[in-house]
Short mmCIF file of C-alpha atoms and ligand atoms in Angstrom, two decimals:
data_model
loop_
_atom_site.label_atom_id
_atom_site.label_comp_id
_atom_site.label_asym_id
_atom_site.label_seq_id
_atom_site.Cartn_x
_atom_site.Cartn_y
_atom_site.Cartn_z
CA UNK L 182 179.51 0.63 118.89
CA UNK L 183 175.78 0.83 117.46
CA UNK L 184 175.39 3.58 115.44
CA UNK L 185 172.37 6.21 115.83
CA UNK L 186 169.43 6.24 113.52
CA UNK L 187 168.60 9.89 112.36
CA UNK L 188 165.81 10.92 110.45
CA UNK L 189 165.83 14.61 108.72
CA UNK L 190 162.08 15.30 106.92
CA UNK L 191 162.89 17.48 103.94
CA UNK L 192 166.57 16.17 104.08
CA UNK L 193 166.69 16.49 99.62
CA UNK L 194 168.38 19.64 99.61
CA UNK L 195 168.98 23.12 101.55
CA UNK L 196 169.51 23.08 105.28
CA UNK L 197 167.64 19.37 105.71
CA UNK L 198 170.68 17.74 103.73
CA UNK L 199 173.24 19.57 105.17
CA UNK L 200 172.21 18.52 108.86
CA UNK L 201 171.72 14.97 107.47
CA UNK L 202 175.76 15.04 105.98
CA UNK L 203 176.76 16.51 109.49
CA UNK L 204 174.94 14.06 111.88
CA UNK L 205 176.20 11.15 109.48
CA UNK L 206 179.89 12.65 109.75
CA UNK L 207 179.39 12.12 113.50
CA UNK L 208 178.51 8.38 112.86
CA UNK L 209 174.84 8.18 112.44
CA UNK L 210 172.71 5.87 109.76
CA UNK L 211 170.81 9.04 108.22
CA UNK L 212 167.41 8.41 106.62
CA UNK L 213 165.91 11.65 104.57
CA UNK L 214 162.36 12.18 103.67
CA UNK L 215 161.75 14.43 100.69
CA UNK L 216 158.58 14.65 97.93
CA UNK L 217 161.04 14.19 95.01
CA UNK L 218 161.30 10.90 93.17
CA UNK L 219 164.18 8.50 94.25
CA UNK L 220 166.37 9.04 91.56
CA UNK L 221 166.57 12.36 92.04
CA UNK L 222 167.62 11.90 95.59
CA UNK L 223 170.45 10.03 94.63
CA UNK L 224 173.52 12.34 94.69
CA UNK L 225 171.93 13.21 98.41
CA UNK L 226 171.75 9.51 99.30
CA UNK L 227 175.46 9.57 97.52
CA UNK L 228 176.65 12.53 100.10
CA UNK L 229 175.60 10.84 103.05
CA UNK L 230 177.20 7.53 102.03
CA UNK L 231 179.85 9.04 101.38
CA UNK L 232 180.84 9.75 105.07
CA UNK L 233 181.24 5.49 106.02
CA UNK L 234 177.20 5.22 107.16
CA UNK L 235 174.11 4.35 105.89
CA UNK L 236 171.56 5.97 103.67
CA UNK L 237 168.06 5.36 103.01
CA UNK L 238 165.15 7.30 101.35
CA UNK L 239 161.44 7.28 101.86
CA UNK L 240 159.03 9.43 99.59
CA UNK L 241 156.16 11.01 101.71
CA UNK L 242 154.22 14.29 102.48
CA UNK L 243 154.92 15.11 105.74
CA UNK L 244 151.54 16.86 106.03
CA UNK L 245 149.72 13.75 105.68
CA UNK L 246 149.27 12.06 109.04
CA UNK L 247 148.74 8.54 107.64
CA UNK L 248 151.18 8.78 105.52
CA UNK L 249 153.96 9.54 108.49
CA UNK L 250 152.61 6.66 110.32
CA UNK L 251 152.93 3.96 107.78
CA UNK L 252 156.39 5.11 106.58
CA UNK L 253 157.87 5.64 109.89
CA UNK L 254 156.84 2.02 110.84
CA UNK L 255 158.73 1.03 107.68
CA UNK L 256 161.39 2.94 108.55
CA UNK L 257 161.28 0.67 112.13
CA UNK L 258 161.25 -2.27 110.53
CA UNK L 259 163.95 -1.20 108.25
CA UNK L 260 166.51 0.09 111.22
CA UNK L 261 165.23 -1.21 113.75
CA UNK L 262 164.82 2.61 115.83
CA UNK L 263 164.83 6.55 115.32
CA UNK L 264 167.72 7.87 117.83
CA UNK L 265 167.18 11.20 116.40
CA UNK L 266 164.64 13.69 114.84
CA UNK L 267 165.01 16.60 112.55
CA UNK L 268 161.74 17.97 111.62
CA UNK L 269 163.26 20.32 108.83
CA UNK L 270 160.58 20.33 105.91
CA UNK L 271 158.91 24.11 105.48
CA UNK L 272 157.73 25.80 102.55
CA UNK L 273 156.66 29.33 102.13
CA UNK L 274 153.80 31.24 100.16
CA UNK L 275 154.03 34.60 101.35
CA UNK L 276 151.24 37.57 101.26
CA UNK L 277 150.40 40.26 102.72
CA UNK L 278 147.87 39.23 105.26
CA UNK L 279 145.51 41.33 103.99
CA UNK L 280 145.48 39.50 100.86
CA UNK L 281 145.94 35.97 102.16
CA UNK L 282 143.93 33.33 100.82
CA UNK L 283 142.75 30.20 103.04
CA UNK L 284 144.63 28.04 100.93
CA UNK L 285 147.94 29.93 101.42
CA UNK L 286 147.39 30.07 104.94
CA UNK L 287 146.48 26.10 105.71
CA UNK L 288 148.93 24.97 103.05
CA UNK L 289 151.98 26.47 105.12
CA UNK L 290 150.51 25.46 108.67
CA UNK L 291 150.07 22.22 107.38
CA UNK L 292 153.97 22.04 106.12
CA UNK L 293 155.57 23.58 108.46
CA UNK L 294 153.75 23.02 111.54
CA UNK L 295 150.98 19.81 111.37
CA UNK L 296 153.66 18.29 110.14
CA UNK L 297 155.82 18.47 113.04
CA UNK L 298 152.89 16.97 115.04
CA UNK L 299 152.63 14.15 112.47
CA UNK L 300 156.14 12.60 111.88
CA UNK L 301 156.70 13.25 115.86
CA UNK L 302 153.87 11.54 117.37
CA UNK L 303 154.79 8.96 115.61
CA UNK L 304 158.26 8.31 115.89
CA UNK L 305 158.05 9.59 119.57
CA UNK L 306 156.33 6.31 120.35
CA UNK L 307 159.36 4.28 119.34
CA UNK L 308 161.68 6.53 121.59
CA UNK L 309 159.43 6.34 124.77
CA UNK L 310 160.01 2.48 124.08
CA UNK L 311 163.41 3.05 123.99
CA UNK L 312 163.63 5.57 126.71
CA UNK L 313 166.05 7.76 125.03
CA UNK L 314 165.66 10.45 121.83
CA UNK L 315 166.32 13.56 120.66
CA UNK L 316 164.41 15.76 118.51
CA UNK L 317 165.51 19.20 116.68
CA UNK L 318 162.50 21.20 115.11
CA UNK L 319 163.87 23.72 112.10
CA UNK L 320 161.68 27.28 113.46
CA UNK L 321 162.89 30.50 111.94
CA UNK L 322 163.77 34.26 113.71
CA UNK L 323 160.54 34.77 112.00
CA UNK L 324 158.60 32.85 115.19
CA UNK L 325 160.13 34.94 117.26
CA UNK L 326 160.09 38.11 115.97
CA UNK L 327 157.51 38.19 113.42
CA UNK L 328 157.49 39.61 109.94
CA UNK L 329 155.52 41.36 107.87
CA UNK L 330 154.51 39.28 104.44
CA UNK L 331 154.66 36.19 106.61
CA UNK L 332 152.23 35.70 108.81
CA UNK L 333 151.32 32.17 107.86
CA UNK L 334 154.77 31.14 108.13
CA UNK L 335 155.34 33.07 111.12
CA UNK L 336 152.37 31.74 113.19
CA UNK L 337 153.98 27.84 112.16
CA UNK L 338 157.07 28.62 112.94
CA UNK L 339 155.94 29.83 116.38
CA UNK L 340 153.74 27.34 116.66
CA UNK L 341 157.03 25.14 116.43
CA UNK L 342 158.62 26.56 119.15
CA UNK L 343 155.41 26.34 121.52
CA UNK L 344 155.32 22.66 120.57
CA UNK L 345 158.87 21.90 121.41
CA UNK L 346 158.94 23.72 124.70
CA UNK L 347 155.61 21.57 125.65
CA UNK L 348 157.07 18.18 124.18
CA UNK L 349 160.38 18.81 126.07
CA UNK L 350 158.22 19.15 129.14
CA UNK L 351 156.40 15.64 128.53
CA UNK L 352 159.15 13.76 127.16
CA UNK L 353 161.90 14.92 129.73
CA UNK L 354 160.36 12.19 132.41
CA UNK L 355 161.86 9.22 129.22
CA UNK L 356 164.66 10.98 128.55
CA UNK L 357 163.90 12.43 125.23
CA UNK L 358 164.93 15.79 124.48
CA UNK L 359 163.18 18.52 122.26
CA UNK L 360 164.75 21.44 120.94
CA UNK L 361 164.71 24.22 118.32
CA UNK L 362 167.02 26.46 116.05
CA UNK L 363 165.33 29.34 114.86
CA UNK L 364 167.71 30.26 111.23
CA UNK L 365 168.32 33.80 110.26
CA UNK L 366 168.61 34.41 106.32
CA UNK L 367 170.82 30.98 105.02
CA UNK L 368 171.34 30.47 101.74
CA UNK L 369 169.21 28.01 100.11
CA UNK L 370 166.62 27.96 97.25
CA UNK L 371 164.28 28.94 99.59
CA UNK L 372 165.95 32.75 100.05
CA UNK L 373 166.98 32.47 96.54
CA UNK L 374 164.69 35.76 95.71
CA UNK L 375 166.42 37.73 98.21
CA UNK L 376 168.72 40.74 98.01
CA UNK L 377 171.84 39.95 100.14
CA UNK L 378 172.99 43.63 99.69
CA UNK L 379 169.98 45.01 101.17
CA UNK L 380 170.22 42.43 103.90
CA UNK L 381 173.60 42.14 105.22
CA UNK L 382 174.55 45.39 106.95
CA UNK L 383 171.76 44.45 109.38
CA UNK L 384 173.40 40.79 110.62
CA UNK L 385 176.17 41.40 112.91
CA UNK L 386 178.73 39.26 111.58
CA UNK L 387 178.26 40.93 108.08
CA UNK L 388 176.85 37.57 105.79
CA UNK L 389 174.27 35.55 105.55
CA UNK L 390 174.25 31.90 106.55
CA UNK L 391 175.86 29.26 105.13
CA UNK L 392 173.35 25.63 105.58
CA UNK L 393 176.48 24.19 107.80
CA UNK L 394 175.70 26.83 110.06
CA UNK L 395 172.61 25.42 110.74
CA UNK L 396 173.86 21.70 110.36
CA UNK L 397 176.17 21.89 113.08
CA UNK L 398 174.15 23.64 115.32
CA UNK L 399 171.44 20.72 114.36
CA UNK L 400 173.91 18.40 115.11
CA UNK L 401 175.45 19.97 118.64
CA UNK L 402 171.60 19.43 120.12
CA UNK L 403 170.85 16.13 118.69
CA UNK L 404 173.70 14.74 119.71
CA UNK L 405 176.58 16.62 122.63
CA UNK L 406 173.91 18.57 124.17
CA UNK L 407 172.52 15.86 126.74
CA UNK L 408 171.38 18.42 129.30
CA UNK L 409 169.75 20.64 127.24
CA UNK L 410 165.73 20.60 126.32
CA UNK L 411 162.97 23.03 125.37
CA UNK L 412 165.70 25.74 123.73
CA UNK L 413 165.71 27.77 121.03
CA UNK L 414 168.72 28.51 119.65
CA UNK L 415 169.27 31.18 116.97
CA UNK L 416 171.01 31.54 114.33
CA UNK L 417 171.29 34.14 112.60
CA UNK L 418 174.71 35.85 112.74
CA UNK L 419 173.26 38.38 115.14
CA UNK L 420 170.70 39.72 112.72
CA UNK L 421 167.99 40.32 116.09
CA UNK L 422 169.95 41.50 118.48
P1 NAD R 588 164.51 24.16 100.81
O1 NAD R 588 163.35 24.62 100.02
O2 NAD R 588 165.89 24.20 100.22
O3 NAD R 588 164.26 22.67 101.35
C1 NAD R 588 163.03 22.31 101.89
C2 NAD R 588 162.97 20.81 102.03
O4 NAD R 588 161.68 20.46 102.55
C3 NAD R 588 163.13 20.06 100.70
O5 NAD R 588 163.87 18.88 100.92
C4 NAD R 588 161.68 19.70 100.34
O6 NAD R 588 161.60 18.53 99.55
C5 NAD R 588 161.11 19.45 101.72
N1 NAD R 588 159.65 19.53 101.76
C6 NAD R 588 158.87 20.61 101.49
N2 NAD R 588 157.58 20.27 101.63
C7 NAD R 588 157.54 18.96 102.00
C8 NAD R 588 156.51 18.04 102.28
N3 NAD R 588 155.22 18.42 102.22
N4 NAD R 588 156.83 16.77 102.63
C9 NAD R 588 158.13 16.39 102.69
N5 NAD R 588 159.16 17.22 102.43
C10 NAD R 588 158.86 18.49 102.08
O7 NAD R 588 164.44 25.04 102.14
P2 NAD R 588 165.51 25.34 103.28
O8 NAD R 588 165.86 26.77 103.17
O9 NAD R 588 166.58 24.32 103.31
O10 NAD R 588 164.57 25.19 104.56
C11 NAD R 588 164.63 24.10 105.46
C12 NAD R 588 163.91 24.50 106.74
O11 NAD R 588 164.56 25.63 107.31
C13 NAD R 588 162.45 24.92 106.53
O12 NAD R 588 161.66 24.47 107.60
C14 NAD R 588 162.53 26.42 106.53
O13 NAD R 588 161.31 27.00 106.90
C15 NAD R 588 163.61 26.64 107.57
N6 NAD R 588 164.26 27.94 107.52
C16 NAD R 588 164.97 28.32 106.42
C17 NAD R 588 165.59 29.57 106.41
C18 NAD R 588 166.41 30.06 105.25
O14 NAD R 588 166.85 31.21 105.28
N7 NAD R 588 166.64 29.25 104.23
C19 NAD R 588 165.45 30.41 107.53
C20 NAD R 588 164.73 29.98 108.62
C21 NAD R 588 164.13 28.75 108.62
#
C-alpha cells in the first residue's frame, strides 16, 4: 500500500521529533521542518529512517508566510502530497505582562500561532485536492487555562485551538480533519528551567510527561481517529482537573 506523507514543523528535537518517529513507526514518509542546519538534523533524519520509511528535511521559518509556500510546494513536488499535518513549532519568551515588550509579544504570536496559519493554508490546498487530510496543532493547558508569566504564549496557544475548531468546521465538508493536544509539563529543552519537585504533586498521575506521551496521542488523531475533528485533547497526566 501507499504510504502517508507527514509533515511535523519543528520536528528537530523535543515533542516535534518524537511525533515524527511515532507516525513513521505506523508507516508514514515523515518530512521535519526545523531552523537548524542540515547536518545537524541528521541523527533526527537517522531516527526516522530508522523505522523502514522515508526522511526528508527542509530548513524554513515557519513564521514567514512566503517562505511556507515555496517550501511546501517543494515538498509537493518532492512526495508528491501531505496526508498529514503536525503544526508543532513554539517557542517561548516569558514576562510578566506588565513588563512585556512588543517584540516579546509578536515574536511568540508569530511562532506559535501565524505560523499555524502559514504552513496550513498552504498545505491545506493540496488536501482539498485530494479530498482527504488530517491536521494536529501542538496547543498547551496553558490555552486553556491560562497562566500567569505567559500571556503571549497563552493568547497563541488559544488562538490555536480557536483556529482548529474553525478549520475543522470548513474542512469537514473535504474530509480533512483538524485537531489539537493541549501538553501539560513534558520534558523537553523547552521545560528544561523547571522544578519537577515543585511541580509534580499537582499532576495526578505523579510525573511529568514523557515526549511519547504526546507522540502517540499525535499519532492516534492523525491517523485511527477518522471520526473525530475540532478536539482538544489534553495531556497532561491530570495536572487541570
Ligand atoms: P523544543 O524547544 O524542544 O522544540 C521546538 C521545535 O520547534 C524545534 O524543533 C525548533 O527548531 C522548532 N522551531 C522553533 N521556532 C521555529 C521556527 N520559527 N521555524 C521552524 N521551527 C521552529 O520544544 P518542545 O517542548 O518540543 O515543544 C514543541 C511544541 O509543544 C511547541 O509548540 C510547544 O509550545 C508545545 N508544548 C510544549 C510543552 C512542554 O512542556 N514541553 C507543553 C505544552 C506545549
Amino acid at each position: 500500500m501507499e504510504r502517508k506523507v507527514a509533515l511535523v514543523t519543528g520536528g528537530t528535537k523535543g515533542i516535534g521529533l518524537a511525533c515524527a518517529i511515532e507516525l513513521a513507526k505506523a508507516g508514514c514518509d515523515v518530512i521535519i521542518n526545523g531552523r537548524s542546519e542540515e547536518a545537524k538534523v541528521q541523527d533526527a533524519l537517522n531516527e526516522i529512517k530508522a523505522q523502514g520509511v522515508n526522511a526528508y528535511y527542509y530548513r524554513f521559518d515557519v513564521s514567514d508566510f512566503k517562505a511556507a509556500e515555496e517550501n511546501v510546494a517543494k515538498m509537493i513536488e518532492q512526495c508528491g502530497k501531505i496526508d498529514v499535518l503536525v503544526n508543532n513549532a513554539g517557542i517561548t519568551q516569558d514576562g510578566l505582562f506588565v513588563r512585556m515588550t512588543p517584540e516579546q509579544w509578536s515574536n511568540v504570536i508569530n511562532v506559535n500561532l501565524n505560523s499555524v496559519f502559514n504552513v496550513s493554508h498552504h498545505v491545506t490546498k493540496y488536501m482539498m485536492k485530494a479530498r482527504t487530510g488530517s491536521i494536529v496543532n501542538v496547543s498547551s493547558i496553558v490555552g486553556v487555562y491560562g497562566n500567569a508569566g505567559q500571556a503571549n504564549y497563552s493568547a497563541a496557544k488559544a488562538g490555536i485551538i480557536g483556529l482548529t475548531k474553525t478549520l475543522s468546521k470548513e474542512f469537514g465538508s473535504r474530509n480533512i480533519r483538524v485537531n489539537a493536544v493541549a501538553p501539560g509539563f513534558i520534558k523537553t529543552q523547552m521545560t528544561a528551567g523547571l522544578d519537577a519537585e515543585k511541580i509534580t504533586p499537582f499532576i495526578s498521575l505523579k510525573r511529568l510527561g514523557e515526549v511519547t506521551d504526546v507522540a502517540k496521542t499525535v499519532k492516534f488523531l492523525a491517523l485511527d481517529a477518522d471520526y473525530v475533528t475540532g478536539q482538544v485533547i489534553e495531556i497532561d497526566g491530570g495536572l487541570s482537573i
